[in-house]
Amino acid sequence: MTVTQPDVSVIIGAYEAMPYLVECLASVEAQTIEPARVEVIAVDDGSADGTGEYLEEFAARAPMPVTVIRQENSGGPSGPRNVGLGKAAGRYVFFLDADDRLGPEALERMVAMADRNGTDVVLGRVEGINRKPPQSMWGRTLERTDVYSSNIKFTLSAQKLFRREMLTRHDMRFDESLWTGEDALFTMEAYLRADGVSVIADYTCYYLVGREDGKHVTKRGSYTLRFDSARALMNLIAEMVPPGARRDVLMVRPFAVTLLPQFGPKFLKDSEKIRRHKLELAAPLMAAHWNEGVAQRLKVEDRLRMHLVAGQQPERLLEVLKFTKAKKQPAALLEKKGRRLYLAYPYFRDAEAGIPDSVYLAEPREARAHPGYREGGADFFMRRALRKTRRLLSRRAAPGSSAPGAPRRPNTAAVPPR
């Protein structure tokens, strides 16, 4: 007898998931996709609250095939996900956390989207229940996009549809040495490996549930784990993407989401010992990955904080943090007939501090909020330079020579294998 390959393998890693698991599994059972097109692989990671028993009860009555694996506690979500991935037979896999749930049409819509466009990753709109999920990537449905031209880099959780053939071809697994951020590493690699990504923004596919007992936060622990996560993601990006604007676009994510919070309000409350340690941990990351291309993509306040971290200047960083904690607003200084706008946070044009004006220069997306700003600035000068280049090219530069100021072609190098 021929066994038909399922369209999607739903992988559920569960640890102490009761009673949330009840609604999670009910959402799987309520899927509009035909049960024969789905398989469930559930891994109980050493629970003692009845999670494993409930999974087995579900397997006995579910309309789709369900495999339950019970194992000793691994300490984090990576191990169970990898076990489930090793057992998966579907054309696609979807990682579902045991305390969350799916929208009824989620799997049907995501599989259809991937099949229609030939894309390797599909993001379904996420809504939070007692938790706040990322928002910026749900502006509109995108049949086909990539990690450079959309905001998907700001959602690196694992709750997405992945083409299993892609994962198998690149031997992709979750890094079990990381206690936090392991899903960011996996998902970013998938984005970079993918032949296209789709975004479903007009239907809620996933409900991210905040547990009152806090057990959805696994092994968050020490701040050092955050630096481990940032380091791993930065190194992955540097390994897979050549230097240039494309790499800078992606580096914004670990700087803004993982590193910056360590030098925000909590830094004010840290002991001197922890402050010194955080700066020590940050130093090699700043030296390796912080540059002007990344800096200009951050808001002025964030850019200033990272500049002071890079310069190992904790006292000045503390003054900036106190300024923002007091809800003070920096003065806005317009120059160049309103085409440049500087936000005068602490140490602006302070001779002793010696911080470059460029650190305080607002990019258009931030400057537009201020009256009197005239969009131009860097964009204006770039357009003028391009016009000059076109004029020079039209005069036909001599053979073997290149017109001064000619724009460089964008880097289109393929992603190298890891």
PDB file of C-alpha atoms in Angstrom, residues 221-223 226-227 257-271 274-275 278 305 318 321 325:
ATOM      1  CA  GLY A 221      18.627  33.515  32.701  1.00  0.00           C
ATOM      2  CA  SER A 222      21.774  35.601  32.607  1.00  0.00           C
ATOM      3  CA  TYR A 223      22.383  38.604  30.376  1.00  0.00           C
ATOM      4  CA  ARG A 226      21.862  37.557  25.165  1.00  0.00           C
ATOM      5  CA  PHE A 227      25.411  38.317  24.124  1.00  0.00           C
ATOM      6  CA  VAL A 257      16.838  43.863  19.098  1.00  0.00           C
ATOM      7  CA  THR A 258      19.453  41.941  21.073  1.00  0.00           C
ATOM      8  CA  LEU A 259      22.356  44.238  21.950  1.00  0.00           C
ATOM      9  CA  LEU A 260      20.755  47.653  22.462  1.00  0.00           C
ATOM     10  CA  PRO A 261      18.442  46.543  25.312  1.00  0.00           C
ATOM     11  CA  GLN A 262      21.511  45.561  27.327  1.00  0.00           C
ATOM     12  CA  PHE A 263      22.579  49.199  27.221  1.00  0.00           C
ATOM     13  CA  GLY A 264      19.158  50.700  27.857  1.00  0.00           C
ATOM     14  CA  PRO A 265      17.269  51.432  31.111  1.00  0.00           C
ATOM     15  CA  LYS A 266      18.456  48.188  32.727  1.00  0.00           C
ATOM     16  CA  PHE A 267      22.062  49.392  32.376  1.00  0.00           C
ATOM     17  CA  LEU A 268      21.216  52.188  34.833  1.00  0.00           C
ATOM     18  CA  LYS A 269      20.250  49.568  37.415  1.00  0.00           C
ATOM     19  CA  ASP A 270      23.221  47.282  36.813  1.00  0.00           C
ATOM     20  CA  SER A 271      26.090  47.133  39.273  1.00  0.00           C
ATOM     21  CA  ILE A 274      27.968  44.006  35.464  1.00  0.00           C
ATOM     22  CA  ARG A 275      28.354  47.227  33.495  1.00  0.00           C
ATOM     23  CA  LYS A 278      28.658  43.957  29.469  1.00  0.00           C
ATOM     24  CA  ARG A 305      24.240  54.645  22.643  1.00  0.00           C
ATOM     25  CA  LEU A 318      24.822  56.718  31.691  1.00  0.00           C
ATOM     26  CA  LEU A 321      20.285  57.084  29.559  1.00  0.00           C
ATOM     27  CA  LYS A 325      14.697  58.274  31.356  1.00  0.00           C
TER      28      LYS A 325
END
